[in-house]
PDB file of C-alpha atoms in Angstrom:
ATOM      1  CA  UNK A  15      33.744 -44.378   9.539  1.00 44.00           C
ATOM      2  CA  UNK A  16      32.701 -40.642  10.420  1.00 46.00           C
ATOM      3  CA  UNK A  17      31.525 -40.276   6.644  1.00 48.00           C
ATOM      4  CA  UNK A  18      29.204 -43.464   6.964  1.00 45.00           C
ATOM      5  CA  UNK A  19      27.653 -42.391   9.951  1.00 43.00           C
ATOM      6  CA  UNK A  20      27.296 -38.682   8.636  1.00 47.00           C
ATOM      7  CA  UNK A  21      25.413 -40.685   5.099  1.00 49.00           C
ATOM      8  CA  UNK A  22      23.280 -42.920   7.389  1.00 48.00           C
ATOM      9  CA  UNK A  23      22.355 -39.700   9.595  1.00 51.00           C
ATOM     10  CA  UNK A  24      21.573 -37.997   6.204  1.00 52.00           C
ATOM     11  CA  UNK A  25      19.458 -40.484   4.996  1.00 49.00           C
ATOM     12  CA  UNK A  26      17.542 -41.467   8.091  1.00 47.00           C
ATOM     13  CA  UNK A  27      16.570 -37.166   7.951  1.00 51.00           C
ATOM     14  CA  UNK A  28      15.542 -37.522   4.935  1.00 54.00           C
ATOM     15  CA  UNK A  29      13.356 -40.349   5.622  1.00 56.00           C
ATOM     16  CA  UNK A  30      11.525 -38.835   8.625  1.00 52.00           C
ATOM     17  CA  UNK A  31      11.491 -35.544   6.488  1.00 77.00           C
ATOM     18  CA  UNK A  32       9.602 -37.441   3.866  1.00 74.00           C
ATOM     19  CA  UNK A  33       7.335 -39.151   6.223  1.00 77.00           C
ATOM     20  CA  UNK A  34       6.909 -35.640   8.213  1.00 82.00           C
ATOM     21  CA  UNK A  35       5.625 -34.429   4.810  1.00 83.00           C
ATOM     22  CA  UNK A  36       3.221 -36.877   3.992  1.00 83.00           C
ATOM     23  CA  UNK A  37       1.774 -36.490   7.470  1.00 85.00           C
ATOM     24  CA  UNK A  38       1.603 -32.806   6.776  1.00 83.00           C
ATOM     25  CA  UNK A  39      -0.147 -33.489   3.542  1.00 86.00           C
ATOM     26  CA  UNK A  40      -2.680 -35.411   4.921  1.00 89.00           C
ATOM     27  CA  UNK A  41      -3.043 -32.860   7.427  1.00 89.00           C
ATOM     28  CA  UNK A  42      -3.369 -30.505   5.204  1.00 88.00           C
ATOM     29  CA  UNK A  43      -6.082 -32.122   3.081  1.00 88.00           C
ATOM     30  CA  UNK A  44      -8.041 -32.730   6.313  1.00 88.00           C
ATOM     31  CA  UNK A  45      -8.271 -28.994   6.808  1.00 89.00           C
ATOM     32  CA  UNK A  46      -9.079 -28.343   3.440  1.00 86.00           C
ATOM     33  CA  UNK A  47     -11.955 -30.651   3.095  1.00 86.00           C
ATOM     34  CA  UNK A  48     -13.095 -29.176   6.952  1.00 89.00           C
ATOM     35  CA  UNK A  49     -13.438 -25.961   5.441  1.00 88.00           C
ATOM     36  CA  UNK A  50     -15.075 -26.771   1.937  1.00 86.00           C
ATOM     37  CA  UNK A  51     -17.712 -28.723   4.114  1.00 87.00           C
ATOM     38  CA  UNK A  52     -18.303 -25.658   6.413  1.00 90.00           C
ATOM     39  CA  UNK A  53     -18.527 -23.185   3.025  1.00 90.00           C
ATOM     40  CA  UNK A  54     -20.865 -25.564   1.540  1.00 90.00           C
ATOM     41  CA  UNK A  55     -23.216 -26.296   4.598  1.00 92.00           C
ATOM     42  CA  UNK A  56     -22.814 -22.286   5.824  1.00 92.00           C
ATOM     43  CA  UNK A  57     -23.757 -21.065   2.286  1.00 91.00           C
ATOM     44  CA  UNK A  58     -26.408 -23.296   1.763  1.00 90.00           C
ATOM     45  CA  UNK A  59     -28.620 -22.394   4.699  1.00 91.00           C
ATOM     46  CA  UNK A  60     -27.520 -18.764   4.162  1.00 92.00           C
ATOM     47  CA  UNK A  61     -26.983 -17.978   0.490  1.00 90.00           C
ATOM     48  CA  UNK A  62     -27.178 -14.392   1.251  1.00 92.00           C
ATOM     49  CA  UNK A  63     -23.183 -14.897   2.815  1.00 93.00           C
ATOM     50  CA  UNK A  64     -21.996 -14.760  -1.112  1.00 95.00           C
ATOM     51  CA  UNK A  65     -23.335 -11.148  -1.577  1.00 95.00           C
ATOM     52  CA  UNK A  66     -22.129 -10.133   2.207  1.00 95.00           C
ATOM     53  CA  UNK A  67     -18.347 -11.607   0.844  1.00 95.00           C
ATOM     54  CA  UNK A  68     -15.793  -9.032  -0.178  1.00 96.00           C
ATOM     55  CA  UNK A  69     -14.630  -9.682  -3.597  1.00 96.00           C
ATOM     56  CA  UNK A  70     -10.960 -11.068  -1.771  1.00 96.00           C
ATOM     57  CA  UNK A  71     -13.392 -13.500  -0.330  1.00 95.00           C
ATOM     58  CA  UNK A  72     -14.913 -14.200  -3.254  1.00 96.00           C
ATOM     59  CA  UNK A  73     -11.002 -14.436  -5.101  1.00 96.00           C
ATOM     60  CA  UNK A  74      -9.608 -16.292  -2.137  1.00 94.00           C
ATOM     61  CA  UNK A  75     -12.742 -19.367  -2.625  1.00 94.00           C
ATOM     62  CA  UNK A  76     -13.098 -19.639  -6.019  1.00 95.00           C
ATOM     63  CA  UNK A  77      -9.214 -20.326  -5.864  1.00 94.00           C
ATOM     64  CA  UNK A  78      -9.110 -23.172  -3.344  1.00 92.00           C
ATOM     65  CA  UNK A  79     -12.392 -24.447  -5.114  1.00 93.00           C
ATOM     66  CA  UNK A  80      -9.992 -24.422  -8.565  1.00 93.00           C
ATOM     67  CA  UNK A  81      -6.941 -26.018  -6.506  1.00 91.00           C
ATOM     68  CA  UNK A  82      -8.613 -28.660  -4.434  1.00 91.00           C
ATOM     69  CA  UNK A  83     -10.668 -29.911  -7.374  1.00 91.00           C
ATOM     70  CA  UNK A  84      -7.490 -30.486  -8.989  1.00 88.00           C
ATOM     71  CA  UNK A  85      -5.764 -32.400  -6.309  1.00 88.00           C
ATOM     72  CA  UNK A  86      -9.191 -34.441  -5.995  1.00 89.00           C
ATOM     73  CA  UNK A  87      -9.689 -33.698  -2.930  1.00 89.00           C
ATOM     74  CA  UNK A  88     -12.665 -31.726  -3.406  1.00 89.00           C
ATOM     75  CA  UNK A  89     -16.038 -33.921  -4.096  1.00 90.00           C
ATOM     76  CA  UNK A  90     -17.892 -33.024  -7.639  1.00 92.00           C
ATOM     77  CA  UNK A  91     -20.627 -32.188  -5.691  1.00 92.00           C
ATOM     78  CA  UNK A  92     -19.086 -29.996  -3.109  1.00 92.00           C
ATOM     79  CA  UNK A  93     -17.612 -28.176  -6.069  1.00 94.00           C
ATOM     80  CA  UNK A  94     -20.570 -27.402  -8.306  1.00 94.00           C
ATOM     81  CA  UNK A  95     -22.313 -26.001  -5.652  1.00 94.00           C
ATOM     82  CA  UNK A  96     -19.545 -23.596  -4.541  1.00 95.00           C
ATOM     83  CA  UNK A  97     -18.622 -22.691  -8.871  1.00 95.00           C
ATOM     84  CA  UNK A  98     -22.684 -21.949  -9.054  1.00 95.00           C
ATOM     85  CA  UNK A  99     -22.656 -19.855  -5.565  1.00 96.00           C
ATOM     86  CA  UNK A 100     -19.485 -17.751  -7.037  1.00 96.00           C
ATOM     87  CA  UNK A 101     -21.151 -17.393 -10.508  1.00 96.00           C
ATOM     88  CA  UNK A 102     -24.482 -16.357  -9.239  1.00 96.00           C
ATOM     89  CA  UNK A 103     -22.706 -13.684  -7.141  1.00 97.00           C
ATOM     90  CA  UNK A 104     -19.889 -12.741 -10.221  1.00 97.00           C
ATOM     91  CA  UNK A 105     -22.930 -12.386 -12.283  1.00 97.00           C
ATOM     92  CA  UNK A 106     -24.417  -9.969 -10.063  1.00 96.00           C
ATOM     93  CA  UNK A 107     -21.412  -8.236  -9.032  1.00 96.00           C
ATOM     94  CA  UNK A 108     -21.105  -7.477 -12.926  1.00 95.00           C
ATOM     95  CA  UNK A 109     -24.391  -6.411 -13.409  1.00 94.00           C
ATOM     96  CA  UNK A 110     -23.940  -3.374 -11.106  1.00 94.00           C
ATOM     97  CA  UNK A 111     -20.855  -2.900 -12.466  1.00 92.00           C
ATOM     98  CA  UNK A 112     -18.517  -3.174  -9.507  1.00 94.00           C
ATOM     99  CA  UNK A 113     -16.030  -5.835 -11.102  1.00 94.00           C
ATOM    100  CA  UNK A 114     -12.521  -4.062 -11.531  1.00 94.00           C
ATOM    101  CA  UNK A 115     -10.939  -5.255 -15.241  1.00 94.00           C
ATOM    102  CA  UNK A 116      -8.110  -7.278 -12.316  1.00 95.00           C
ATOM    103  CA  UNK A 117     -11.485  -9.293 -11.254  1.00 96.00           C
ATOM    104  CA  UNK A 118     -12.189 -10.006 -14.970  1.00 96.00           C
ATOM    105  CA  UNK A 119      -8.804 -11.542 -15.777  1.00 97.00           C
ATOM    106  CA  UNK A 120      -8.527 -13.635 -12.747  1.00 97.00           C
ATOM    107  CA  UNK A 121     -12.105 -15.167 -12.434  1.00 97.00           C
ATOM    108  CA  UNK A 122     -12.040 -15.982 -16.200  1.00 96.00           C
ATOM    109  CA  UNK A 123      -8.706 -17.478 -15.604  1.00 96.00           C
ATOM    110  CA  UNK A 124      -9.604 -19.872 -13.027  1.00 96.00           C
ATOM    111  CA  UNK A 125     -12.929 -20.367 -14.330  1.00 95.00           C
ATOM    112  CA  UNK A 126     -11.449 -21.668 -17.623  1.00 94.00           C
ATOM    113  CA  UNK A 127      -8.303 -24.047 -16.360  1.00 93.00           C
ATOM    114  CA  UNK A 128     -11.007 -25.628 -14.163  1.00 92.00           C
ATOM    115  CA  UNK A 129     -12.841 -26.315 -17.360  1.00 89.00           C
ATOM    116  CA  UNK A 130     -16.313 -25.017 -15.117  1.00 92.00           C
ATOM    117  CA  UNK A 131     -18.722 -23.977 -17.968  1.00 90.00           C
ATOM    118  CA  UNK A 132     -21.607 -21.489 -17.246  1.00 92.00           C
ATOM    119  CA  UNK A 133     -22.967 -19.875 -20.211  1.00 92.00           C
ATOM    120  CA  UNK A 134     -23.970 -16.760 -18.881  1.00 94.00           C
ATOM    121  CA  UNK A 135     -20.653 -16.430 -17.024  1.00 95.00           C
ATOM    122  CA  UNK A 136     -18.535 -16.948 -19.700  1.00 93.00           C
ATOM    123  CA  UNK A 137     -20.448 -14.405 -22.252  1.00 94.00           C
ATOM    124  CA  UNK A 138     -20.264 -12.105 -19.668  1.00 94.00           C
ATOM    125  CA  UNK A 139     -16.677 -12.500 -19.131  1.00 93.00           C
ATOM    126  CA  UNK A 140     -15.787 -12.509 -22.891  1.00 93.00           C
ATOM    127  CA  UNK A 141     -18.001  -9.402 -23.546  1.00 92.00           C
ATOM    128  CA  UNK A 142     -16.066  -7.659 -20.505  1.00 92.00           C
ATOM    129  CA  UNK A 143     -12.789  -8.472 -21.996  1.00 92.00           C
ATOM    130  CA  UNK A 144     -13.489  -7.364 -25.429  1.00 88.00           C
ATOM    131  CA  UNK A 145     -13.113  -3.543 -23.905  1.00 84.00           C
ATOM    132  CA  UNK A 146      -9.716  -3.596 -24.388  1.00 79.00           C
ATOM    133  CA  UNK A 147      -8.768   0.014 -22.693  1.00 85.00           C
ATOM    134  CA  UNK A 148      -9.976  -1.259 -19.552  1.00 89.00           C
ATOM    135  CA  UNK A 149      -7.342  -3.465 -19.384  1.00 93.00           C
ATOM    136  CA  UNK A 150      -4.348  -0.794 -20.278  1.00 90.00           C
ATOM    137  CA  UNK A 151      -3.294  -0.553 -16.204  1.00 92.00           C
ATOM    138  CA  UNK A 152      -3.144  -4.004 -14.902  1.00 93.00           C
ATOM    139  CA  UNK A 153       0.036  -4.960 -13.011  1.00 93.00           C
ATOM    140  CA  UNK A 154       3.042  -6.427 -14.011  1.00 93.00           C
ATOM    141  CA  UNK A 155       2.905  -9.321 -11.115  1.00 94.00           C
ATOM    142  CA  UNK A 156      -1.255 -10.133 -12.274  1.00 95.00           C
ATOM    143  CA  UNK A 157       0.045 -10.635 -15.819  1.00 95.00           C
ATOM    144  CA  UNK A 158       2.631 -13.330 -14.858  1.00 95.00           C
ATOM    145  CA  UNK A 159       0.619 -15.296 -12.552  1.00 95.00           C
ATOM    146  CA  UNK A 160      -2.418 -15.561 -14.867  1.00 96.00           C
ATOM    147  CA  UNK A 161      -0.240 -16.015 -18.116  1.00 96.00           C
ATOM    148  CA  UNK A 162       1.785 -18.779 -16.363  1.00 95.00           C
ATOM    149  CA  UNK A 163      -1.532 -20.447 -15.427  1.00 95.00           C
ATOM    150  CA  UNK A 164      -2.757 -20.240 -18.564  1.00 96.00           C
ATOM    151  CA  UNK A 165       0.677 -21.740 -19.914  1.00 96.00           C
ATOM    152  CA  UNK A 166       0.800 -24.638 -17.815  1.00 94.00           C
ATOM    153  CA  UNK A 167      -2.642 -25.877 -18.266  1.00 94.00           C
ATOM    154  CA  UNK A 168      -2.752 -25.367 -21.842  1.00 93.00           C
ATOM    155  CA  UNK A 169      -2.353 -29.123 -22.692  1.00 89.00           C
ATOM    156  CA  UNK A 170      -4.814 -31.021 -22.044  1.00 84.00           C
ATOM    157  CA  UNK A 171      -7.289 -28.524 -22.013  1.00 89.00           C
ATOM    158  CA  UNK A 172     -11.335 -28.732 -23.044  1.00 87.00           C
ATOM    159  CA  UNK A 173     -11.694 -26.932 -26.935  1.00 89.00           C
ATOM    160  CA  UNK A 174     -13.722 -25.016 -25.708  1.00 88.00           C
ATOM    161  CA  UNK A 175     -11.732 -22.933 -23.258  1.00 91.00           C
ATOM    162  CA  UNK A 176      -9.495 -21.897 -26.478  1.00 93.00           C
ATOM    163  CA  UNK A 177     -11.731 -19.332 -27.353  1.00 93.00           C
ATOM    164  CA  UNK A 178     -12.072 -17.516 -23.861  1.00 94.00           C
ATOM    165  CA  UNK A 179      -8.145 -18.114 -22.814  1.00 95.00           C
ATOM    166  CA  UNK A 180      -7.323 -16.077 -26.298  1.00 95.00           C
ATOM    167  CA  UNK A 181      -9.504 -13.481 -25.184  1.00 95.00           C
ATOM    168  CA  UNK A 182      -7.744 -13.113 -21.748  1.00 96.00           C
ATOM    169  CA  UNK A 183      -4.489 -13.048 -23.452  1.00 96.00           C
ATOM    170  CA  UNK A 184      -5.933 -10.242 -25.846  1.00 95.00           C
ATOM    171  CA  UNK A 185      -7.249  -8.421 -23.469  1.00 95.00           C
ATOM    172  CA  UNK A 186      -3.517  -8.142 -21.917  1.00 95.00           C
ATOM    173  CA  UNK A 187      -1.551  -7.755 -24.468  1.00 94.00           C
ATOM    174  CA  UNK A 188      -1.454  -3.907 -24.821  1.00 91.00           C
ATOM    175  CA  UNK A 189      -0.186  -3.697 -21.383  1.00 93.00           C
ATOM    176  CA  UNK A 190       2.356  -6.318 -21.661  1.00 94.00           C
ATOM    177  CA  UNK A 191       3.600  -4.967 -24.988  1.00 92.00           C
ATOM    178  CA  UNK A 192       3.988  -1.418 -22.539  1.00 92.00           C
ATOM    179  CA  UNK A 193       5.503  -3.322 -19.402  1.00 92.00           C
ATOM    180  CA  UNK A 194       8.143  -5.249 -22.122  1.00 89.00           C
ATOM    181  CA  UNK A 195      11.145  -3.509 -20.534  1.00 90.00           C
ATOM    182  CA  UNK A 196       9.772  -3.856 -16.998  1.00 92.00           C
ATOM    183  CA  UNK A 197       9.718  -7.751 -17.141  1.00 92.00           C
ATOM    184  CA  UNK A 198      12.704  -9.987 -15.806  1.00 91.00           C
ATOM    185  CA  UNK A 199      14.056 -11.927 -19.340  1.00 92.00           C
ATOM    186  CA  UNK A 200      13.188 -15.431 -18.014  1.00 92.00           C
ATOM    187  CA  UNK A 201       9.455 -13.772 -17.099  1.00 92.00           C
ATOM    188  CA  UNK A 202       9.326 -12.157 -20.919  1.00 92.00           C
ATOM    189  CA  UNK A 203       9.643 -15.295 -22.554  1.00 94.00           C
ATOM    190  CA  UNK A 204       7.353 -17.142 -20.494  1.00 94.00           C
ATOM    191  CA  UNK A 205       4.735 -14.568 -21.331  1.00 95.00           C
ATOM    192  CA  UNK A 206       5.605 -14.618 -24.735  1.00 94.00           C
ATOM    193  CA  UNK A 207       6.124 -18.990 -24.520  1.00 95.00           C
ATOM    194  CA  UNK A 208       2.087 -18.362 -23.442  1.00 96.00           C
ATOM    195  CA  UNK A 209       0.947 -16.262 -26.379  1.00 95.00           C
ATOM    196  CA  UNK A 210       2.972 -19.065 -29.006  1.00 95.00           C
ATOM    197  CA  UNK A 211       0.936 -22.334 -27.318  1.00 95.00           C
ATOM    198  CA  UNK A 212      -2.296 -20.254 -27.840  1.00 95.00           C
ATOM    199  CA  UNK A 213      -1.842 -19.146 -31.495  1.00 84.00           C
TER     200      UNK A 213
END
């Protein structure tokens, strides 16, 4: 009798728990799309806010841009206009050369699992990432979180990305073949399980 009552308390906890979660979802996405409205309204009337952002800033939007388009909760529109704020403002960052090789990997990264093409951006990127000893100090924890990116939105992915997420891999592969011994096993071969689906 005990044990059926503990079961039904079990399950009933896991019922509100799954309820409770949903509501936090939603809850969730409500913020979300609060703040992508207030980014999009704020940097339209001042554009000048992108160049005032610290690159973090910069980071920090262009990966809840990446995310929430994703999980559709992010309007098309919303989104372009944010991806062509951040690109204007990459572009410009690069031009005066105050983009660390870190800033390379990671906007090229999310810029290319969104599938968000901008010419000029991506030559950019690619012709930054073709100076391969620029590249020889990134850190161990930047390599696994953009390789594992890269890995789990390989399939599925626009042609056209190939190209630029080779070039990210290339660029770190000097300084993962140097931080071998440093990586956990299970890490290692989910680096290397990211090189193999891009051959």
């Amino acid at each position: 009798m005990q044990m059926k009552a503990q079961e039904a308390g079990d399950a009933s906890a896991q019922i509100l728990t799954k309820e409770s979660m949903g509501e936090f979802v939603e809850e969730l996405k409500t913020n979300a799309q609060t703040e992508i409205a207030n980014i999009v309204e704020t940097t339209r009337s001042s554009p000048a806010l992108w160049q005032q952002a610290g690159m973090h800033e910069l980071r920090r939007t262009l990966y809840y841009a990446t995310q929430l388009k994703d999980r559709l909760w992010l309007q098309e529109a919303q989104y372009t206009q944010i991806m062509r704020g951040l690109t204007v403002e990459f572009l410009r960052r690069d031009n005066e050369g105050v983009m660390s090789p870190d800033d390379v990997l990671y906007i090229s990264t999310h810029v290319v699992i969104s599938n968000f093409y901008n010419r000029h951006l991506w030559n950019r990127m690619e012709h930054s990432m073709g100076k391969w000893t620029n590249y020889e100090n990134i850190d161990l924890a930047s390599i696994k979180a953009l390789s594992t990116k890269l890995f789990k939105t390989r399939r599925g992915c626009a042609k056209e990305t190939l190209d630029v997420r080779r070039k990210i891999l290339n660029a770190m592969a000097r300084r993962v073949g140097t931080l071998a011994n440093d990586f956990d096993l299970p890490s290692l071969l989910g680096v290397l399980q990211c090189y193999t689906v891009h051959d």
